[in-house]
Coordinates of C-alpha atoms and ligand atoms in Angstrom, one line a residue:
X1 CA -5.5 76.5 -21.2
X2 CA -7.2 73.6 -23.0
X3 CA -9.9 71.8 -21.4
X4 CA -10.8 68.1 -22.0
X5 CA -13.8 65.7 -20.2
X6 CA -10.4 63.8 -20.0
X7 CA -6.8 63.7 -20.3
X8 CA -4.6 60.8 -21.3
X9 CA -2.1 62.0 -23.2
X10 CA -1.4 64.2 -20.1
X11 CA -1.7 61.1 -17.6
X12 CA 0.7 58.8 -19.7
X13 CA 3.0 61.3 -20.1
X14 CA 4.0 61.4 -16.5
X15 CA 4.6 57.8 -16.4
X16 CA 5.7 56.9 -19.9
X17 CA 8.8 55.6 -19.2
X18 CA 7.6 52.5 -17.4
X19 CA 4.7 52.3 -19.5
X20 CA 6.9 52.4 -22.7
X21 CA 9.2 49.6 -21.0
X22 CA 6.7 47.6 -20.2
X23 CA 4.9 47.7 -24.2
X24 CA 8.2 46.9 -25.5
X25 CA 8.8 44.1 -23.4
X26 CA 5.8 42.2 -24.4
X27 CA 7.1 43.1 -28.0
X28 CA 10.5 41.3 -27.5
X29 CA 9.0 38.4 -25.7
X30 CA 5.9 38.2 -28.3
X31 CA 3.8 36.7 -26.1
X32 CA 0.7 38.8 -27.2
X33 CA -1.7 36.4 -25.8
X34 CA -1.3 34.9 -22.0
X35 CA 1.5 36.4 -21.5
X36 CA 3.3 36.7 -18.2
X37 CA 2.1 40.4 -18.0
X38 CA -1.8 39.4 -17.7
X39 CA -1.0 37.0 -15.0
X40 CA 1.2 39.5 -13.0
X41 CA -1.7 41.9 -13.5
X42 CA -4.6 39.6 -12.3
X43 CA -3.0 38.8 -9.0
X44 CA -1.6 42.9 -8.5
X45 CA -5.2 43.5 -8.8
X46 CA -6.5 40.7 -6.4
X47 CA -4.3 42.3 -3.7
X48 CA -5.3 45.7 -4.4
X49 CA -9.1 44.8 -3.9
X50 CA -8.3 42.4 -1.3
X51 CA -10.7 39.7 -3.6
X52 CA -9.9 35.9 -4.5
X53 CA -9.8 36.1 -7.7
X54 CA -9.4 38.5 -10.8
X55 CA -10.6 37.0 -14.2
X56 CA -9.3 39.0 -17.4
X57 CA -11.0 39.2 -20.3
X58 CA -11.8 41.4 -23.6
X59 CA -13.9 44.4 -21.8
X60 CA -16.5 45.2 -19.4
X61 CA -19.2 44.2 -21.6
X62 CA -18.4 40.7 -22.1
X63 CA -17.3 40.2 -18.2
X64 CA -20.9 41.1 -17.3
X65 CA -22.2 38.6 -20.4
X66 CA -19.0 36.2 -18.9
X67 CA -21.1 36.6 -15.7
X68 CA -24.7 35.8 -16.8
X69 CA -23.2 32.7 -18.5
X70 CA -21.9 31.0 -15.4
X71 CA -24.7 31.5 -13.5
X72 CA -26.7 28.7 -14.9
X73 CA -29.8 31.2 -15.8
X74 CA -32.4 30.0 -17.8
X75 CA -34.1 32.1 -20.8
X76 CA -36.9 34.0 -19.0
X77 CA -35.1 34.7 -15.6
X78 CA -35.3 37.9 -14.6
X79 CA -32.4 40.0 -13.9
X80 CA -33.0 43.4 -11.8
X81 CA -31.1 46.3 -12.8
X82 CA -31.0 50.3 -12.8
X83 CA -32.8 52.1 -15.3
X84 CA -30.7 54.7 -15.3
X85 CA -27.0 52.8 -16.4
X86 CA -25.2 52.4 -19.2
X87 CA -27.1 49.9 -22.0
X88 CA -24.4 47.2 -22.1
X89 CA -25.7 45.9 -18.4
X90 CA -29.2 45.7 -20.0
X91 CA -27.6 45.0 -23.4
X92 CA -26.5 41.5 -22.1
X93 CA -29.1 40.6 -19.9
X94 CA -31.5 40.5 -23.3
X95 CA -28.7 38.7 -25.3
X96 CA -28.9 36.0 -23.6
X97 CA -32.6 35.5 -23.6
X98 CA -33.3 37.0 -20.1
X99 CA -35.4 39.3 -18.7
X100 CA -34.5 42.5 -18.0
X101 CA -36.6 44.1 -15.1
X102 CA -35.6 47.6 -14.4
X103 CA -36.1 49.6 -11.0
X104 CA -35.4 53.3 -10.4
X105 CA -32.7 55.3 -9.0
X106 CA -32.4 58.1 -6.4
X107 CA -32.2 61.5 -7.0
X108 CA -29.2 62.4 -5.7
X109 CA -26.9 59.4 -5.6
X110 CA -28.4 58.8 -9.0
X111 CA -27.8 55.0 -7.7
X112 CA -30.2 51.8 -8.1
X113 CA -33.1 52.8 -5.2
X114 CA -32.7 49.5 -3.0
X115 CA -36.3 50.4 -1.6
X116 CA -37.7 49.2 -4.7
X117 CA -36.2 45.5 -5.4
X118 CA -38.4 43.6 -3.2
X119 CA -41.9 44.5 -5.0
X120 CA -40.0 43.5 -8.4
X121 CA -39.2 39.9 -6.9
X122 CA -40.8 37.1 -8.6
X123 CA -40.6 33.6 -8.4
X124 CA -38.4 33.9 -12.0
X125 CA -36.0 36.4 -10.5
X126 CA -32.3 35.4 -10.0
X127 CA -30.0 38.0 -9.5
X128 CA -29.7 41.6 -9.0
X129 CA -27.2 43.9 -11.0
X130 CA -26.2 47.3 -8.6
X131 CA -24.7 49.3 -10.9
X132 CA -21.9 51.6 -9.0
X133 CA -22.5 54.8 -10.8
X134 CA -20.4 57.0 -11.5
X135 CA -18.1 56.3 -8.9
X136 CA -19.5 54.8 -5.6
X137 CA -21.2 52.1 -4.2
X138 CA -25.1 51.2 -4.3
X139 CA -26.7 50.6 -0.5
X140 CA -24.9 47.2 -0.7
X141 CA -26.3 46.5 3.1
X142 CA -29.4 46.5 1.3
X143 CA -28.7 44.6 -1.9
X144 CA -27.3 41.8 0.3
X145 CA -29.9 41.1 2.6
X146 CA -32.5 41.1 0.1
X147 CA -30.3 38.8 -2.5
X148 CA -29.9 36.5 0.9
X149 CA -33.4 36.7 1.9
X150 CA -34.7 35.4 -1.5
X151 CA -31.5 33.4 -2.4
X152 CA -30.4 35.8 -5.4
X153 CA -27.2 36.3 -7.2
X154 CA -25.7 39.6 -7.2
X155 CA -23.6 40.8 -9.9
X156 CA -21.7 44.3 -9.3
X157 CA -21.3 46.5 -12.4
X158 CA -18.1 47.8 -11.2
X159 CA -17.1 49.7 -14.5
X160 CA -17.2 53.6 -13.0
X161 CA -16.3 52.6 -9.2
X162 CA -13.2 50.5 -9.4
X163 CA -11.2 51.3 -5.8
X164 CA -13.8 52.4 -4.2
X165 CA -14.9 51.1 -0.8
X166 CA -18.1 50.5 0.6
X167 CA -18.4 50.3 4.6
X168 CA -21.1 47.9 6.0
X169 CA -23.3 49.1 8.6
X170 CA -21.4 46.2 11.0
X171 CA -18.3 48.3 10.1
X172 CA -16.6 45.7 7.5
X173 CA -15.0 47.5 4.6
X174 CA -15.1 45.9 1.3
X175 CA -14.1 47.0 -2.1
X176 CA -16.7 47.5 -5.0
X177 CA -16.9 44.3 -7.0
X178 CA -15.9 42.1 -4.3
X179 CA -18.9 42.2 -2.2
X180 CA -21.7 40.2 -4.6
X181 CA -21.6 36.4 -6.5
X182 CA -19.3 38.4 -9.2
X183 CA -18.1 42.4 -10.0
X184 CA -17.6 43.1 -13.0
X185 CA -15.4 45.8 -14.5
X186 CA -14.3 47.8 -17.8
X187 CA -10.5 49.0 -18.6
X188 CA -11.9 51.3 -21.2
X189 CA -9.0 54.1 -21.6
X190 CA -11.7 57.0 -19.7
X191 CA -12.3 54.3 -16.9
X192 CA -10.1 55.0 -13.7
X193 CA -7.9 52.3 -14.1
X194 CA -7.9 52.6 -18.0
X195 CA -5.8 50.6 -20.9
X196 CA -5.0 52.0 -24.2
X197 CA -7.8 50.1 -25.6
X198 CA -10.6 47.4 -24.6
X199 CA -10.2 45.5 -21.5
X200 CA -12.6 44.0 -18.5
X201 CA -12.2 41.5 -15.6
X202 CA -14.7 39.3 -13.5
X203 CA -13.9 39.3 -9.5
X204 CA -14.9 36.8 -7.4
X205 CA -14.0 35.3 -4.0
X206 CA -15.7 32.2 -5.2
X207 CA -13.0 29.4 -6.6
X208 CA -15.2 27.0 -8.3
X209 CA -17.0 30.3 -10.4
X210 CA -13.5 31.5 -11.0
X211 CA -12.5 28.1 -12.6
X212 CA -15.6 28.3 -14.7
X213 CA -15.1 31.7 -15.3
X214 CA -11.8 31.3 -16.9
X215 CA -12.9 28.3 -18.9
X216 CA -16.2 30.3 -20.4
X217 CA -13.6 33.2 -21.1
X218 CA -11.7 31.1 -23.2
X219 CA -13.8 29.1 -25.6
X220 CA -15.2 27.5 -22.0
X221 CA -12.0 25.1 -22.3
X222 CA -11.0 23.1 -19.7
X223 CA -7.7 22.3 -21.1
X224 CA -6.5 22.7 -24.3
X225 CA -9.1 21.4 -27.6
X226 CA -11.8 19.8 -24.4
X227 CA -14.7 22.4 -24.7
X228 CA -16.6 21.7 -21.4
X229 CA -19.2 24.5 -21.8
X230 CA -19.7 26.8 -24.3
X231 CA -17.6 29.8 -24.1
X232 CA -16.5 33.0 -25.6
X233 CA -13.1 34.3 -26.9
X234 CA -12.6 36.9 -24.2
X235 CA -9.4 37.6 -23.3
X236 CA -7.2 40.9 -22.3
X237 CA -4.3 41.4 -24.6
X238 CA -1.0 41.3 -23.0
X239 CA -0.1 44.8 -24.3
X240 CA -3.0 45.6 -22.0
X241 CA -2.1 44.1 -19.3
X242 CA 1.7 45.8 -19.4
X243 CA -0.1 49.2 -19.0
X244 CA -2.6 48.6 -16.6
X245 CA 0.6 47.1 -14.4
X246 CA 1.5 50.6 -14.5
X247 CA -1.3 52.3 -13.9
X248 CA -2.4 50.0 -11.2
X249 CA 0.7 51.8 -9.4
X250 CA -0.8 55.0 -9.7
X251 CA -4.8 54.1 -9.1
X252 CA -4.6 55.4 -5.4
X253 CA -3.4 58.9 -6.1
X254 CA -5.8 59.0 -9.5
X255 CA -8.4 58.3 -7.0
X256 CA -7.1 61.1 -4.9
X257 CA -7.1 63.6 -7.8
X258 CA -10.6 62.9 -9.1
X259 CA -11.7 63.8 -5.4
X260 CA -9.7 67.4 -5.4
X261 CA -11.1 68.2 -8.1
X262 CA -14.7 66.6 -7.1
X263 CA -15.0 68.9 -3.6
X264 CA -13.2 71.9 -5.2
X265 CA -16.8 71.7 -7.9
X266 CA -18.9 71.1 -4.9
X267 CA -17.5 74.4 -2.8
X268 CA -17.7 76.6 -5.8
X269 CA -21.0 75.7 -7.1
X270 CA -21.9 74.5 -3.7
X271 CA -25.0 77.1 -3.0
X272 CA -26.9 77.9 -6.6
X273 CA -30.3 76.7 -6.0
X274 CA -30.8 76.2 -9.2
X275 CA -28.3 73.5 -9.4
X276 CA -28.2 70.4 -7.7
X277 CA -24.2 68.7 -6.7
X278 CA -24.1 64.9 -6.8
X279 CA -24.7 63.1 -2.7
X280 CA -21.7 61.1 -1.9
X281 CA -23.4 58.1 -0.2
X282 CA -21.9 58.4 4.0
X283 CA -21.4 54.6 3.2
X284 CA -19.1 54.6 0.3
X285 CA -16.0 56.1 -1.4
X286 CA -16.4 57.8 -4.5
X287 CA -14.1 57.5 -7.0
X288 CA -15.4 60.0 -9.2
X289 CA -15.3 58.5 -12.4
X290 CA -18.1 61.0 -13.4
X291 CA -18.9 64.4 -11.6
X292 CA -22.8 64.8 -12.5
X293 CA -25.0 67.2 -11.5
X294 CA -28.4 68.2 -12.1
X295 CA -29.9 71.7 -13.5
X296 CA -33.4 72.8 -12.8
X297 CA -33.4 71.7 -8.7
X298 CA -36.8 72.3 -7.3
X299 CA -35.7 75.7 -5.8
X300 CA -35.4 77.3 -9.3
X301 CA -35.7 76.7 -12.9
X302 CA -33.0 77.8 -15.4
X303 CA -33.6 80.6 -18.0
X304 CA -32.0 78.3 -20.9
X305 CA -32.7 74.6 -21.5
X306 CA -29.3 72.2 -21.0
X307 CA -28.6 72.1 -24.6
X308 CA -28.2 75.6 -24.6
X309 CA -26.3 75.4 -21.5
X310 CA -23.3 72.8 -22.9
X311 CA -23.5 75.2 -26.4
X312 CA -22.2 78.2 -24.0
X313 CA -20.1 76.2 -22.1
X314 CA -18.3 74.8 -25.4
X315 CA -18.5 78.5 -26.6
X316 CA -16.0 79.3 -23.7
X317 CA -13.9 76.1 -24.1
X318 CA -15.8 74.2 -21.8
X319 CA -16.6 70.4 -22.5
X320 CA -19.9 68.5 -21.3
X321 CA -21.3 65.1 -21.6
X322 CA -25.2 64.1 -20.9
X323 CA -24.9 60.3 -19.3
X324 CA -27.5 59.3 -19.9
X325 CA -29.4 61.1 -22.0
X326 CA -32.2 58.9 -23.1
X327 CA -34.0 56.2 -20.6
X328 CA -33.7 52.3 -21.5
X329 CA -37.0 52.0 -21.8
X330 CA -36.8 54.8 -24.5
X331 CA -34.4 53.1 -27.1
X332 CA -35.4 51.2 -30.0
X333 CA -33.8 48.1 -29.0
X334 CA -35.1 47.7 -25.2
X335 CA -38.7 49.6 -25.8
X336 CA -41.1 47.7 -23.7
X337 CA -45.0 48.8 -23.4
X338 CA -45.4 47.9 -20.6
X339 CA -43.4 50.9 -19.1
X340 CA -44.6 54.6 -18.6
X341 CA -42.2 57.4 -17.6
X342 CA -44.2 57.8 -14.6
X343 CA -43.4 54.2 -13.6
X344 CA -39.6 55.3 -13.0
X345 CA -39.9 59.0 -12.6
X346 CA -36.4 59.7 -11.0
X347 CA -35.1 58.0 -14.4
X348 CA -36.5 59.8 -16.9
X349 CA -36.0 62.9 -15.0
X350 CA -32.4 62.8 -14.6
X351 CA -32.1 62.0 -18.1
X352 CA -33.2 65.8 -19.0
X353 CA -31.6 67.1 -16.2
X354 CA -27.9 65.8 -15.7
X355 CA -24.7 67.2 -16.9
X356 CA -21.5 65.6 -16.7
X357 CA -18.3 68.1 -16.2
X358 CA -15.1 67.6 -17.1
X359 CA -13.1 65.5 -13.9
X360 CA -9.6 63.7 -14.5
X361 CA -6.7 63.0 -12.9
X362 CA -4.5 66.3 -14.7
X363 CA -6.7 68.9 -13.8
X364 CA -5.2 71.9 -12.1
X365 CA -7.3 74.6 -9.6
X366 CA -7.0 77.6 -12.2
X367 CA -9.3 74.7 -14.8
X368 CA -11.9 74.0 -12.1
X369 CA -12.1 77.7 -11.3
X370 CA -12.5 78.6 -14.6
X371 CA -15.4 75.6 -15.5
X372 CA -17.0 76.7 -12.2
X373 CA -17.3 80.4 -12.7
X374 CA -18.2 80.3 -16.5
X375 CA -20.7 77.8 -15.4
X376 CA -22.1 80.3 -12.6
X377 CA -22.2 83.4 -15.0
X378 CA -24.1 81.5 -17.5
X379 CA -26.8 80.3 -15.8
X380 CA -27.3 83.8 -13.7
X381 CA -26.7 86.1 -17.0
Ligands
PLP1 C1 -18.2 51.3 -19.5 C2 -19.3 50.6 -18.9 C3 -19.6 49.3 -19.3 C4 -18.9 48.6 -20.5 O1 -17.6 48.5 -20.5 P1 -16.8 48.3 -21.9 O2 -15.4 48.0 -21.5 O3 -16.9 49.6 -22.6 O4 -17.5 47.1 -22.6 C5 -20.6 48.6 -18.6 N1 -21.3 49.2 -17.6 C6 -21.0 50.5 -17.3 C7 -21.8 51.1 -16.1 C8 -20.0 51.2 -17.9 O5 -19.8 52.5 -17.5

């Protein structure tokens, strides 16, 4: 039994014919770039998330950059985002000579802590950045009556939470990424909808954004050789495109597979009190990109630190990953002063304490049993 944080080999296998048919197509037709594939993708997508508009381009990185661009932001805005994410959000906000202004997360949902945007509103701020973590959606109730109130742009990091659906407390359902100015997403190959490489795409229900979307993606082009803005060269290979047309096909019942495997974890570690099971948010889907919990709960401390933890684990064939395991406002590149550990507590806390298991779509009940129970008899031996 050989235990991975993920398994694509496994996943393409079951579907390599079409995938195979679908590569070689592109190959015959050698339309690398733009071809037909990358349209027929954008608009499978667009129905799937029931949004206007799906932008392709190079990955999830430049699609939130892409994002930033066409908002008309001027150096010094100030951009609100999670402390606890991934660094490319923060990453591009500082590229391009805004503000980063970080707020912290909750404890279990390990999401952006809506409660704490307002205070960080100033009279520079224009937009706010919920970062789906993991797998489901911020309080977007929140997020949009606060971005309404003071006339903010919202830009969804939908990189981890692709297909999930966040349900409004007026009962309206709407996909994540398709609820703010722009969602943003990442095709990386361990995303849930993954490529077999580097890809991203903006969403919007907006047309005139999409149109300048599409131009900024492309060298900010209007047509061919007339540069109307400046741009980027962002776009997803067609290759790309002919596999996440297959995969697309299959995102539903990789969705359904990540949850298996998610509430089979949360019954069989369900009552250590010294561990502490990631909160779905009663609002959301989760789509379980990441199954993360935390060690050392309030009810009891653990005998061995987590890097001892993850060596035993790995001892018994058991993978780990830490996400994230150092706060922003810790790295060299985004150090700022002006901010203390205590000023986002719940930040640098779950940066000593989370642990990220293995979840994919290929897992069988004999793997989760076996993670579950190694993971129990190390942390009571
Ligand atoms: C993966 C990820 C990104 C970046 O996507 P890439 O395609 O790797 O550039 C951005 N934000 C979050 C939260 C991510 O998980």
């Amino acid at each position: 039994m050989k235990i991975q944080m993920v398994d694509l080999k496994g996943q393409y296998e079951k579907i390599k014919a079409e995938v195979d048919n679908g590569i070689q197509e592109v190959i015959n037709n050698a339309a690398f770039i733009k071809g037909a594939q990358v349209k027929q993708f954008e608009e499978a997508l667009a129905i799937y998330l029931n949004v206007k508009n799906v932008i392709s381009c190079a990955n999830g990185t430049d699609a939130l950059q892409i994002a930033m661009m066409v908002l008309n932001l001027k150096p010094g805005d100030e951009i609100i985002l999670p402390a606890f994410t991934y660094a490319a959000t923060a990453e591009v906000i500082c590229l391009l000579g805004l503000k980063p202004v970080l707020i912290d997360v909750e404890r279990d949902t390990y999401n952006m802590d809506t409660s704490l945007i307002e205070e960080k509103i100033t009279g520079r701020t224009k937009a706010i950045v919920p970062v789906h973590l993991f797998g489901q959606c911020v309080n977007m109730d929140e997020v949009t009556a606060i971005a309404a109130k003071h006339k903010l742009y919202i830009i969804e990091d939908t990189a981890q939470a692709l297909g999930s659906t966040y349900t409004f407390k007026n009962n309206t359902k709407k996909r994540a990424g398709c609820i703010g100015t722009i969602g943003t997403t990442s095709f990386f190959p361990s995303k849930n909808l993954g490529c077999f490489g580097d890809g991203g795409a903006l969403l919007t229900n907006d047309d005139e954004l999409a149109k300048k979307i599409r131009m900024v993606a492309n060298h900010g082009q209007s047509s061919p050789y007339i540069h109307d803005y400046i741009g980027v060269n962002s776009r997803l290979d067609t290759i790309q495109a002919a596999v996440l047309l297959a995969k697309l096909k299959q995102l539903k019942s990789y969705e359904k597979a990540r949850n298996e495997v998610a509430d089979m974890y949360d019954r069989l570690l369900g009552n250590h009190p010294a561990l502490c099971l990631p909160k779905r948010n009663t609002q959301s889907t989760h789509v379980f990109n990441q199954y993360t919990l935390q060690i050392h709960s309030k009810n009891q401390e653990l005998k061995l630190n987590r890097d001892e933890l993850r060596k035993k684990l790995a001892e018994a064939g058991i993978p780990s990953m830490v996400y994230y395991p150092i706060p922003l406002f810790h790295q060299k590149a985004f150090l700022n002063p002006e901010i203390q550990d205590n000023d986002l507590p719940v930040t640098f806390h779950l940066c000593q304490a989370v642990i990220s298991l293995p979840i994919h779509t290929e897992m069988n009940a004999q793997m989760i049993t076996y993670i579950a129970t190694t993971l129990l008899k190390i942390i009571d031996a």
